[in-house]
Short mmCIF file of C-alpha atoms in Angstrom, two decimals:
data_model
loop_
_atom_site.label_atom_id
_atom_site.label_comp_id
_atom_site.label_asym_id
_atom_site.label_seq_id
_atom_site.Cartn_x
_atom_site.Cartn_y
_atom_site.Cartn_z
CA UNK A 17 -13.48 2.27 -12.43
CA UNK A 18 -15.93 -0.23 -11.48
CA UNK A 19 -17.57 -1.16 -8.37
CA UNK A 20 -15.30 -4.33 -8.20
CA UNK A 21 -12.13 -2.86 -8.59
CA UNK A 22 -12.83 -0.19 -6.09
CA UNK A 23 -14.01 -3.03 -3.56
CA UNK A 24 -11.00 -5.51 -4.52
CA UNK A 25 -8.39 -2.21 -4.33
CA UNK A 26 -9.87 -1.20 -0.94
CA UNK A 27 -9.80 -4.62 0.73
CA UNK A 28 -6.01 -5.02 -0.43
CA UNK A 29 -5.02 -1.55 1.07
CA UNK A 30 -7.06 -2.86 4.17
CA UNK A 31 -5.33 -5.97 4.39
CA UNK A 32 -1.85 -4.44 3.89
CA UNK A 33 -2.64 -1.97 6.74
CA UNK A 34 -3.65 -4.46 9.00
CA UNK A 35 -0.37 -6.47 8.32
CA UNK A 36 1.99 -3.56 8.76
CA UNK A 37 0.44 -2.64 11.97
CA UNK A 38 0.59 -6.32 13.47
CA UNK A 39 4.19 -6.30 12.16
CA UNK A 40 5.12 -3.03 13.67
CA UNK A 41 3.49 -3.66 16.97
CA UNK A 42 4.45 -7.29 17.46
CA UNK A 43 8.37 -6.67 16.56
CA UNK A 44 8.60 -3.37 18.69
CA UNK A 45 7.42 -5.78 21.86
CA UNK A 46 10.40 -7.90 20.68
CA UNK A 47 12.57 -5.45 19.64
CA UNK A 48 13.47 -6.60 16.08
CA UNK A 49 13.48 -3.57 13.86
CA UNK A 50 9.95 -2.61 13.89
CA UNK A 51 10.29 0.15 11.14
CA UNK A 52 11.71 -2.29 8.59
CA UNK A 53 9.11 -4.72 9.08
CA UNK A 54 6.29 -2.20 9.02
CA UNK A 55 7.51 -0.32 6.16
CA UNK A 56 7.96 -3.97 3.92
CA UNK A 57 4.39 -5.20 5.68
CA UNK A 58 2.97 -1.86 3.55
CA UNK A 59 4.55 -3.49 0.54
CA UNK A 60 3.45 -6.80 -0.29
CA UNK A 61 1.64 -9.49 1.09
CA UNK A 62 2.03 -12.41 2.32
CA UNK A 63 5.46 -12.65 2.22
CA UNK A 64 6.59 -10.30 5.10
CA UNK A 65 4.13 -12.49 7.44
CA UNK A 66 6.01 -15.57 6.38
CA UNK A 67 9.52 -14.68 6.91
CA UNK A 68 8.55 -12.51 10.08
CA UNK A 69 7.22 -16.30 11.24
CA UNK A 70 10.53 -17.46 10.39
CA UNK A 71 12.88 -15.16 11.65
CA UNK A 72 11.99 -13.73 14.50
CA UNK A 73 9.18 -16.24 16.14
CA UNK A 74 10.67 -19.03 15.33
CA UNK A 75 13.77 -18.22 16.66
CA UNK A 76 12.23 -17.39 20.06
CA UNK A 77 11.29 -20.69 20.44
CA UNK A 78 14.61 -22.22 20.24
#
């Protein structure tokens, strides 16, 4: 593997880990299935953030 692929893979892993951590802590504070959001956040990006924003965060505002 060349250096660019390794850096890209490491950046993607770090991005998914940060997203999952944020989703877990925020949903735990709101009591909204934190493990579901954390596991989904580890699998893909950015759909879990978008869905979390509309399902959990926007519902709280109304």
